[in-house]
Coordinates of C-alpha atoms in Angstrom, one line a residue:
X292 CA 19.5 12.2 -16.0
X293 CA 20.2 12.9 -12.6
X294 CA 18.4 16.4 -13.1
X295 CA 15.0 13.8 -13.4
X296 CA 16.0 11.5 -10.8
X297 CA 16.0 14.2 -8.0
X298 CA 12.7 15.7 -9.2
X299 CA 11.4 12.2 -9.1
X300 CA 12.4 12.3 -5.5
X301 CA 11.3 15.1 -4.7
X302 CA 7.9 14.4 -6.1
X303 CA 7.8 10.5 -4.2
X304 CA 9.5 11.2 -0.7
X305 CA 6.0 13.6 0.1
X306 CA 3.7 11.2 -1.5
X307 CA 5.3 7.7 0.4
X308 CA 5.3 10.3 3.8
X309 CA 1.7 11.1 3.5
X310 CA 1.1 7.5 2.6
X311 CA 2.8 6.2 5.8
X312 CA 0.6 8.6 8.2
X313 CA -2.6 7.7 6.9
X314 CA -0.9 3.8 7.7
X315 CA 0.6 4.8 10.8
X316 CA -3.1 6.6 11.5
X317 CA -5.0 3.4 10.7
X318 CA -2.9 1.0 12.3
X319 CA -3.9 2.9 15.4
X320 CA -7.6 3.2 15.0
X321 CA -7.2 -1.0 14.5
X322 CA -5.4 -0.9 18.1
X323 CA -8.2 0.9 19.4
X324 CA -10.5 -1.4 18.4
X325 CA -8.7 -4.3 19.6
X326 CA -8.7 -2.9 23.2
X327 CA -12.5 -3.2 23.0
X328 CA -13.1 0.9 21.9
X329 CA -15.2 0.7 19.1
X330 CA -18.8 0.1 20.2
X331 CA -22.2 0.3 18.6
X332 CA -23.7 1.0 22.1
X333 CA -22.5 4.4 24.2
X334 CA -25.3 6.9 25.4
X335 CA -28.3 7.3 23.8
X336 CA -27.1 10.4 22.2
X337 CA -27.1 12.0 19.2
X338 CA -24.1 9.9 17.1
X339 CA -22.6 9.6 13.6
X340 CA -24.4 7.0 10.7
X341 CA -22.5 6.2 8.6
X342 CA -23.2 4.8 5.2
X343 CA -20.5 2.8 3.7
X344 CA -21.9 2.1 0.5
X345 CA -21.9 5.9 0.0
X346 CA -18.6 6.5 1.9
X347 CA -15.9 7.0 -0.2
X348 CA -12.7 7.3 2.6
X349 CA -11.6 10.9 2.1
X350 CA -11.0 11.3 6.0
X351 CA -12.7 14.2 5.7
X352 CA -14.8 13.1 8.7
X353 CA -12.0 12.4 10.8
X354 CA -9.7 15.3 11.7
X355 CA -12.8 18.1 12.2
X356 CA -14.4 16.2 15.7
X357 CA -13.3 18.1 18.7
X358 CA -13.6 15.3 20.7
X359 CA -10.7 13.9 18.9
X360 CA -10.4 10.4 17.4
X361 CA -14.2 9.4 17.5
X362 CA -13.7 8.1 14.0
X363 CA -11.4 6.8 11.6
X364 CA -10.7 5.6 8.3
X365 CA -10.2 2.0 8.4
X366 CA -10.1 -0.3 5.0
X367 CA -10.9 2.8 2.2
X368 CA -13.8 3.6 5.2
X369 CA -14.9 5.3 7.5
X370 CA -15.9 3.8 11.1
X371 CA -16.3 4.7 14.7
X372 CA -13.4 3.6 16.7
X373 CA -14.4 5.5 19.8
X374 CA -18.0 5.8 19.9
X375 CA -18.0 6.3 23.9
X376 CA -16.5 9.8 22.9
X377 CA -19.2 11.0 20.8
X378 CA -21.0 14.0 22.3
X379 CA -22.9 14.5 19.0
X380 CA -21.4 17.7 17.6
X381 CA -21.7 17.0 14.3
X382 CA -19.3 18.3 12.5
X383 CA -18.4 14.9 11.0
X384 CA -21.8 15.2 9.0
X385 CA -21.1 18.6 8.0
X386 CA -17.5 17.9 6.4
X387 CA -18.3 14.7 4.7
X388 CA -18.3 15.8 0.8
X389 CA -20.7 13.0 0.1
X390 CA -23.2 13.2 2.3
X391 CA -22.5 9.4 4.1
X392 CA -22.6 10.7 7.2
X393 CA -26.2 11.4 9.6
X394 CA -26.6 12.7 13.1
X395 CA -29.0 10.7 14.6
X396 CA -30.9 9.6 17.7
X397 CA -29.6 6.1 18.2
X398 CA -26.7 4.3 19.3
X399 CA -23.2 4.8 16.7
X400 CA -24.0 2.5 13.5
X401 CA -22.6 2.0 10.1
X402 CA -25.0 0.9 7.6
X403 CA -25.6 0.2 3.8
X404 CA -28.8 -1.6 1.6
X405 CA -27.2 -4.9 1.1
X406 CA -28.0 -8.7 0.7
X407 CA -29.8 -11.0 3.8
X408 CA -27.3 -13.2 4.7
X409 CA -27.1 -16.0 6.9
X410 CA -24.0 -16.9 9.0
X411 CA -22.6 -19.3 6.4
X412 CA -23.5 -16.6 3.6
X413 CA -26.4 -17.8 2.4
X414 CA -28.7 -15.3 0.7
X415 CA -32.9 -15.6 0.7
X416 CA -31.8 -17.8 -2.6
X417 CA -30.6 -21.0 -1.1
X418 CA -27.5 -22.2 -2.8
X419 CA -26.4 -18.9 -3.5
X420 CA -23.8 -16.9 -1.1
X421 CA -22.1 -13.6 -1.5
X422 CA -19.0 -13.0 -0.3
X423 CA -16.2 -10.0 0.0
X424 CA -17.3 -6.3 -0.8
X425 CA -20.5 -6.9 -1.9
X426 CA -21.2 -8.1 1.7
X427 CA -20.5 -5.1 3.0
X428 CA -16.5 -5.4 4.5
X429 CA -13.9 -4.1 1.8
X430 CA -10.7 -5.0 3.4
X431 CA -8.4 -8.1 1.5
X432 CA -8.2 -10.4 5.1
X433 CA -12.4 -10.1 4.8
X434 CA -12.7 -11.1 2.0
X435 CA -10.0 -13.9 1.8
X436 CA -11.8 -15.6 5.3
X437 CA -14.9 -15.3 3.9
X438 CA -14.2 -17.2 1.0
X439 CA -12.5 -19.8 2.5
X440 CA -15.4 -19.9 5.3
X441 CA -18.1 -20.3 2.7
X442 CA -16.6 -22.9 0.9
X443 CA -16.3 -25.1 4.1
X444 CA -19.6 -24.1 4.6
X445 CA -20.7 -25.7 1.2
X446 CA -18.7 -28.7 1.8
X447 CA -20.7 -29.3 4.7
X448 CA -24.0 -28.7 3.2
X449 CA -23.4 -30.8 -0.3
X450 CA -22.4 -33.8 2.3
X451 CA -25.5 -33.8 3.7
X452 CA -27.4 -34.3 0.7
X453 CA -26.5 -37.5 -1.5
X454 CA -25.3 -36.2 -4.8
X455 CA -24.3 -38.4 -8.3
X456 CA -22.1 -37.1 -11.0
X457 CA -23.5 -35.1 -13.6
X458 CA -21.9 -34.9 -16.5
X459 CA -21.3 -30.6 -17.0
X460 CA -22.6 -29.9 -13.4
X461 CA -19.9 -28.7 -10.9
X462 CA -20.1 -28.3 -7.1
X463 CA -19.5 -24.6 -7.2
X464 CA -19.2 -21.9 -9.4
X465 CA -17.5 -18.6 -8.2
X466 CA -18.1 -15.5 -9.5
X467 CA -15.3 -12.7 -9.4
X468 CA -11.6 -13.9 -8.8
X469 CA -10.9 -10.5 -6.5
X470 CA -9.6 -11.7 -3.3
X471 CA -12.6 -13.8 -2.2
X472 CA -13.4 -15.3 -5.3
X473 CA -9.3 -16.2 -5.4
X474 CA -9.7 -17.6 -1.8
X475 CA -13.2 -19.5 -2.7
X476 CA -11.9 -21.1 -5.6
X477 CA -8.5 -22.0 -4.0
X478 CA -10.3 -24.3 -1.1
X479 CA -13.0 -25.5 -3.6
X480 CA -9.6 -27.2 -5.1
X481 CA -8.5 -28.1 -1.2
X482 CA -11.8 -29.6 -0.8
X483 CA -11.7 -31.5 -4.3
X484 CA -14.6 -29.8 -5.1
X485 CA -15.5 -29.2 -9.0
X486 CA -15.8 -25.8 -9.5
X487 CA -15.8 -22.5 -12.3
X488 CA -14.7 -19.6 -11.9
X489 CA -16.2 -16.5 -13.7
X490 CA -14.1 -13.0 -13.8
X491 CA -15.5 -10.0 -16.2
X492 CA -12.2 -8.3 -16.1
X493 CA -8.2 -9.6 -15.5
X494 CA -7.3 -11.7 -12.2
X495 CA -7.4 -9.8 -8.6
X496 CA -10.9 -8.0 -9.4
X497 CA -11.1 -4.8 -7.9
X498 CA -7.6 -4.8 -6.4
X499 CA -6.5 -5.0 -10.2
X500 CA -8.5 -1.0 -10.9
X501 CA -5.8 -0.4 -8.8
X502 CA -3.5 2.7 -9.6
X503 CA 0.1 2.0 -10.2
X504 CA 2.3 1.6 -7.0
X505 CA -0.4 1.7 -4.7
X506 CA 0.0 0.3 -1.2
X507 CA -2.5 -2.1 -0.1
X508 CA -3.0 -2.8 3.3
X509 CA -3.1 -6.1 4.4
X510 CA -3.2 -8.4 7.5
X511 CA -1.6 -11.8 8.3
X512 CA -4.3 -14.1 7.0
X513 CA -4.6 -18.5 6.1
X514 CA -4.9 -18.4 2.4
X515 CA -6.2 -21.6 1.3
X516 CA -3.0 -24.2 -0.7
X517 CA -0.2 -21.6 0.5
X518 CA -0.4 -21.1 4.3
X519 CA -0.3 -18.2 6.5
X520 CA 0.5 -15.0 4.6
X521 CA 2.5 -12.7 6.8
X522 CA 3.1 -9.5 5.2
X523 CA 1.4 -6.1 6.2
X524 CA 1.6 -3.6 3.2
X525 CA 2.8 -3.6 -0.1
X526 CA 2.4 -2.7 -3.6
X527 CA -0.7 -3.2 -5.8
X528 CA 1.8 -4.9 -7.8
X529 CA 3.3 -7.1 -5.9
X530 CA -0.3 -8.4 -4.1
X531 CA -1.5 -9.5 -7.7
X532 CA 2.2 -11.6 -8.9
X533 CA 2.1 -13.3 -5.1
X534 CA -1.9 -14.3 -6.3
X535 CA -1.1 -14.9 -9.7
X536 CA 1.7 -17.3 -8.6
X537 CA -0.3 -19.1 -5.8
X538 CA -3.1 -19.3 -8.5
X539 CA -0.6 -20.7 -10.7
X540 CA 1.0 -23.4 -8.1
X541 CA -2.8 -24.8 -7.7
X542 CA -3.2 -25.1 -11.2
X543 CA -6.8 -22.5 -11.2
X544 CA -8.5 -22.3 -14.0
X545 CA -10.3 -18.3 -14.5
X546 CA -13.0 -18.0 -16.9
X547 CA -11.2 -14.5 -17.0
X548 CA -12.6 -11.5 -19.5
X549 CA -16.2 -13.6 -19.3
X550 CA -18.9 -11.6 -17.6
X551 CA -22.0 -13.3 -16.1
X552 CA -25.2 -11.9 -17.4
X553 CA -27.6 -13.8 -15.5
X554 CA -28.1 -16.6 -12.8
X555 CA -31.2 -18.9 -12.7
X556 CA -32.3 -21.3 -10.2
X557 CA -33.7 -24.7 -12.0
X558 CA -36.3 -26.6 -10.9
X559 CA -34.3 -29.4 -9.3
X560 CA -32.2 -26.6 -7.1
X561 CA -29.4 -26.4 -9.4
X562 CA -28.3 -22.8 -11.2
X563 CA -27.9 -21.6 -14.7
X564 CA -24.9 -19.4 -14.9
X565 CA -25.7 -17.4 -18.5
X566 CA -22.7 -15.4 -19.9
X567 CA -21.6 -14.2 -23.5
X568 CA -19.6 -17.2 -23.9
X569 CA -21.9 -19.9 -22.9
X570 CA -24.2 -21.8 -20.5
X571 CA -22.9 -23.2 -17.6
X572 CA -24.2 -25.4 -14.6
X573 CA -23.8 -25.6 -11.0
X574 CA -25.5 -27.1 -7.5
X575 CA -24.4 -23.9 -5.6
X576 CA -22.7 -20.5 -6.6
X577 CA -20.4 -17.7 -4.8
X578 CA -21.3 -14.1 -5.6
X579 CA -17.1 -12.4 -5.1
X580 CA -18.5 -9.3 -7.3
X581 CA -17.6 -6.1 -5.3
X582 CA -19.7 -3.1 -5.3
X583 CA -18.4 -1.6 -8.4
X584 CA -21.0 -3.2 -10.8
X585 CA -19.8 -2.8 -14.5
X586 CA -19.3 0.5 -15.4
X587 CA -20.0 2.4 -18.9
X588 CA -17.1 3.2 -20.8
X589 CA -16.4 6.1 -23.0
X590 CA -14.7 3.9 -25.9
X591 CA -12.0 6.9 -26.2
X592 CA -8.0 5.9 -27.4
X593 CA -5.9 5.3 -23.9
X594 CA -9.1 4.7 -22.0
X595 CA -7.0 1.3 -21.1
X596 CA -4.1 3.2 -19.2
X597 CA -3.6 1.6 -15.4
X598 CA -4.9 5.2 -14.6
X599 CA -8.2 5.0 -15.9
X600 CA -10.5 4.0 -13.0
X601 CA -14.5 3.7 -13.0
X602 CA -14.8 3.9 -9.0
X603 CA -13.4 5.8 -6.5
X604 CA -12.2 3.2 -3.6
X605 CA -9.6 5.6 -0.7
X606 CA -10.0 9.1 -1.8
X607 CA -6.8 9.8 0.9
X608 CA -4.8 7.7 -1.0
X609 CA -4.2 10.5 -3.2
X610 CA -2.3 13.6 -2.7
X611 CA -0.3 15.8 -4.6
X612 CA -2.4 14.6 -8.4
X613 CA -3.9 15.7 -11.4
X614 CA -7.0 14.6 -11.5
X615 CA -9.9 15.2 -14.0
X616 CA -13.5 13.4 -13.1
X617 CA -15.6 13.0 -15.6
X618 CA -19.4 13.0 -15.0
X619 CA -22.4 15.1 -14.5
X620 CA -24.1 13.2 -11.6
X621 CA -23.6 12.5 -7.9
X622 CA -21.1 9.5 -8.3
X623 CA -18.7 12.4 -9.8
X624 CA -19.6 15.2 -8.0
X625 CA -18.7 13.3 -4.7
X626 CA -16.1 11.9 -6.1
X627 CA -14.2 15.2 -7.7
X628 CA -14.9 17.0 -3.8
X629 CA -13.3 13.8 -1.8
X630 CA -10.3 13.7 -3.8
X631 CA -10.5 17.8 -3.5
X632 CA -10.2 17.6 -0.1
X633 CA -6.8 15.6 -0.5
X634 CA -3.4 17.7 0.3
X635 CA -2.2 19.0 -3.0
X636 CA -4.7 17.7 -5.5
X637 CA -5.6 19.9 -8.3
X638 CA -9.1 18.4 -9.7
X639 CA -10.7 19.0 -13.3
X640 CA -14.3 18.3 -13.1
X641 CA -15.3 17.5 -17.1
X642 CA -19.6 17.5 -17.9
X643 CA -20.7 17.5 -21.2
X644 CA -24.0 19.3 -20.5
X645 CA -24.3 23.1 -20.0
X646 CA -25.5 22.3 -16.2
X647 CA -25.7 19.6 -13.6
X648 CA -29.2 19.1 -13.5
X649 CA -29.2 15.8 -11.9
X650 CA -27.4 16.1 -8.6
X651 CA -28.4 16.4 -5.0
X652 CA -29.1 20.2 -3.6
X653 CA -26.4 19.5 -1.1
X654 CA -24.1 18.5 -3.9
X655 CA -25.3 21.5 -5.7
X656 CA -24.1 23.8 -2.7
X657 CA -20.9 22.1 -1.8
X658 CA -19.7 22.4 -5.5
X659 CA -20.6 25.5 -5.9
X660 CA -18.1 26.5 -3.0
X661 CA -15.3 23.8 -3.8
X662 CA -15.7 26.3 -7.6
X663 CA -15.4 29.3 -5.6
X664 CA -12.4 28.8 -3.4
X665 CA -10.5 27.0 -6.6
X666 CA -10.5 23.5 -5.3
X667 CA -11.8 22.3 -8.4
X668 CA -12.1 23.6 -12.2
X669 CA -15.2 23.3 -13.4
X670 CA -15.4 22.5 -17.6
X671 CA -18.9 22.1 -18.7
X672 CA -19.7 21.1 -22.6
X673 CA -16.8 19.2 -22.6
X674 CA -15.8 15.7 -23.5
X675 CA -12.6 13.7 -23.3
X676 CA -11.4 12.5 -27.2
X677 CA -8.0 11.1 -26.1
X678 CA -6.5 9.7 -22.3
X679 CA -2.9 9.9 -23.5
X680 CA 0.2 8.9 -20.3
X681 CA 0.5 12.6 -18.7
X682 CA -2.6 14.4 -20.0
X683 CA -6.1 14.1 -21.2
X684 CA -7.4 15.9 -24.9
X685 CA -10.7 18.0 -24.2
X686 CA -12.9 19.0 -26.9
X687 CA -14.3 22.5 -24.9
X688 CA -17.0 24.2 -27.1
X689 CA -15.8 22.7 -30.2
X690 CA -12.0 23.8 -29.4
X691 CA -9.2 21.5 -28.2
X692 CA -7.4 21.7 -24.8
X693 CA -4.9 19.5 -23.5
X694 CA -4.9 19.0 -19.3
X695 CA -1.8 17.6 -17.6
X696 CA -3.4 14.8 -15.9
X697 CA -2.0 12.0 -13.3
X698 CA -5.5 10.2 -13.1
X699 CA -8.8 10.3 -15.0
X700 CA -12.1 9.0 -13.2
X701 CA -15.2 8.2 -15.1
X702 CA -18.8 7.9 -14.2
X703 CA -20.7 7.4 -17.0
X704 CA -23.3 5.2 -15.3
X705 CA -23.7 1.8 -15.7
X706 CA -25.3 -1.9 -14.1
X707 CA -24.8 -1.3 -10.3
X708 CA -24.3 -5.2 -8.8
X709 CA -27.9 -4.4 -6.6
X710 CA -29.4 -4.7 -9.8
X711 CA -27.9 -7.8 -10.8
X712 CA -29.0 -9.3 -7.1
X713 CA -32.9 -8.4 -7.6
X714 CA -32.9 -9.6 -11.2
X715 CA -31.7 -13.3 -9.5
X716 CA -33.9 -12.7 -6.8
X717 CA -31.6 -11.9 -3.9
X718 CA -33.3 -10.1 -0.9
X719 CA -31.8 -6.8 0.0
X720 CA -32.3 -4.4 3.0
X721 CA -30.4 -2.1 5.4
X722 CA -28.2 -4.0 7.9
X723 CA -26.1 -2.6 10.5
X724 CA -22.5 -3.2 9.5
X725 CA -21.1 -2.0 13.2
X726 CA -20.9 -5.4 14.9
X727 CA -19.3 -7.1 11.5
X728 CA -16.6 -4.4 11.5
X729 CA -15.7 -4.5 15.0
X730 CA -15.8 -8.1 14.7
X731 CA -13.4 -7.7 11.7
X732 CA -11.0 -5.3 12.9
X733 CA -10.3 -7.2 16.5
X734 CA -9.2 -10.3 14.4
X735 CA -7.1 -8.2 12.4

């Protein structure tokens, strides 16, 4: 017994140190920013573009600028905290494994194709407001103020117009219970507003794909029927029981496991919320989706174990793992090249084709040397039969192998949330996230 409990320190103490430096490193780049350093002005240079909705928060970016600490990872992404020192050297485009990152002729920006939004929320579908991740910000205090903004928002609005009770029409109907579909439908109750509230998976939405353990960084931040919430870091674990117990203090009711399929605007301005489960009706609705979409699953025996993830959210959150990615397109490729560029990984790329056929050239390059210097094993005709607690069963070539395994990824497609916005006729387009983050990140 104790012969266990000093490997399990010895296999923690490096994992919680590395996890404190990449803290102790963000914490920092938020200081910068609040001393007024991050700037989407600076000369009219060549500077970084960062794409967030490709970006998945290796780092990778960060430590290879020789002007120093011109970006940072901040919220699972990465952003320019010192944009005045950017001389346009481009190495930051060179090391990012996914290709987020262009040198271009313009003032420092961070960018991504998302929904028109006013500044209450308000999409090109009036009555309709998206909220969280899928705005464009990832981090928890975001999301949480958002939610609660919009809502007041909506109280405003719905005074302004006379409205009668209808008998199965509520005021609001809030889709995702991640953090701002929590805080949304938290003040609809504050505001006595009637409301539903729509979550395709368990409570805490993205948060809840979590791995075990992990540390989620937070900020102090007003959450609606509890007060100010003080704490700065803690455990995947304990984020969801504090949000499960305020949830169950308020007496909120989740439509939880219930996917929405489709939203329709009536004639008389109200929505149709369409799910498995049954028809629903509402004068305004909350989009709190995330940027995951719903992913394919491969309907294999332990596919259910916490780690079991469809999206890869802080590829530096993981060091010292066994990892296996499975996937033949971009989505995996980038993915199973972040999380090799995290200390200590070892990373098993599964495909059950003979070749990727489908990927980038650039992917095809940078694979081909992650293969050649050992960073990550490459299995093609493969497929995973069985995701068991430490390993994962590969059928290779009609044999069977068995992989120790910390953590399986999978990207076997699926319905992207873009989609879902066109199909209710939500306008999309780039938008220049800079001025939202540095916004963001000074009220942190």
């Amino acid at each position: 017994m104790l012969l266990y409990l000093v490997f399990a320190l010895f296999l923690i103490i490096p994992v919680l140190s590395h996890t404190r430096k990449i803290r102790a490193r963000e914490r920092r780049a938020l200081e910068a920013t609040r001393r007024g350093q991050l700037s989407t002005d600076g000369p009219k240079a060549q500077h970084p573009h960062i794409d967030v909705s490709h970006c998945i928060g290796c780092g990778a970016c960060t430590t290879v600028c020789p002007e120093g600490d011109v970006l940072a990872v901040i919220g699972g992404k990465a952003a320019i905290v010192n944009g005045h020192k950017c001389i346009g050297h481009g190495l930051c485009a060179d090391a990012c494994p996914v290709g987020a990152i262009e040198i271009v002729m313009a003032p420092p920006s961070a960018s991504a194709d998302l929904p028109a939004l006013s500044a209450e929320y308000e999409t090109s579908v009036p009555g309709m407001y998206v909220i969280g991740e899928l705005g464009g910000l990832a981090l928890i205090k975001n999301a949480v103020n958002q939610g609660r903004d919009c809502v007041d928002g909506i109280v405003r609005q719905l005074a302004r117009t006379p409205r009668r009770p209808v008998p199965g029409l509520v005021d609001v109907a809030v889709v995702g219970a991640g953090p701002g579909g929590l805080s949304a439908s938290l003040r609809a109750i504050e505001k006595k507003l009637s409301y539903l509230t729509f979550e395709q998976g368990s409570l805490g939405g993205t948060v809840a794909q979590y791995p075990r353990q992990k540390l989620v960084m937070t900020s102090p931040v007003e959450f609606p029927l509890y007060g100010r919430f003080k704490k700065l870091e803690l455990s995947k674990e304990k984020l969801l029981a504090f949000w499960q117990e305020v949830a169950q203090q308020a007496k909120l009711r989740i439509n939880t496991f219930e996917k929405v399929d489709q939203v329709r605007r009536a004639v008389d301005g109200t929505f149709e919320i369409e799910t498995a489960k049954g028809s629903y009706r509402a004068r305004t609705v909350i989009l709190a989706l995330g940027r995951r979409g719903t992913p394919r699953k491969l309907d294999v025996p332990g596919e259910n174990l916490p780690k079991v993830m469809y999206s890869l959210l802080e590829a530096e959150a993981y060091t010292g793992q066994r990892i296996v990615v499975v996937g033949g397109g971009d989505s995996a490729v980038e993915a199973a090249m972040g999380l090799a560029c995290q200390k200590g990984n070892r990373v098993l790329l599964s495909y059950r084709q003979g070749a990727f056929g489908r990927i980038k050239e650039r992917n095809t390059v940078r694979l081909e040397e992650c293969r050649r210097k050992g960073s990550i094993e490459i299995v093609l005709n493969s497929r995973i039969t069985e995701i068991r607690r430490e390993s994962v069963l590969l059928e290779v070539a009609g044999r069977m192998r068995e992989v120790p395994n910390d953590f399986v990824w999978i990207f076997a497609g699926g319905t992207p949330p873009n989609e879902f916005l066109r199909q209710i006729g939500v306008a999309l387009g780039a938008r220049d996230l800079a001025p939202e983050v540095a916004a963001a990140v000074r009220s942190a």
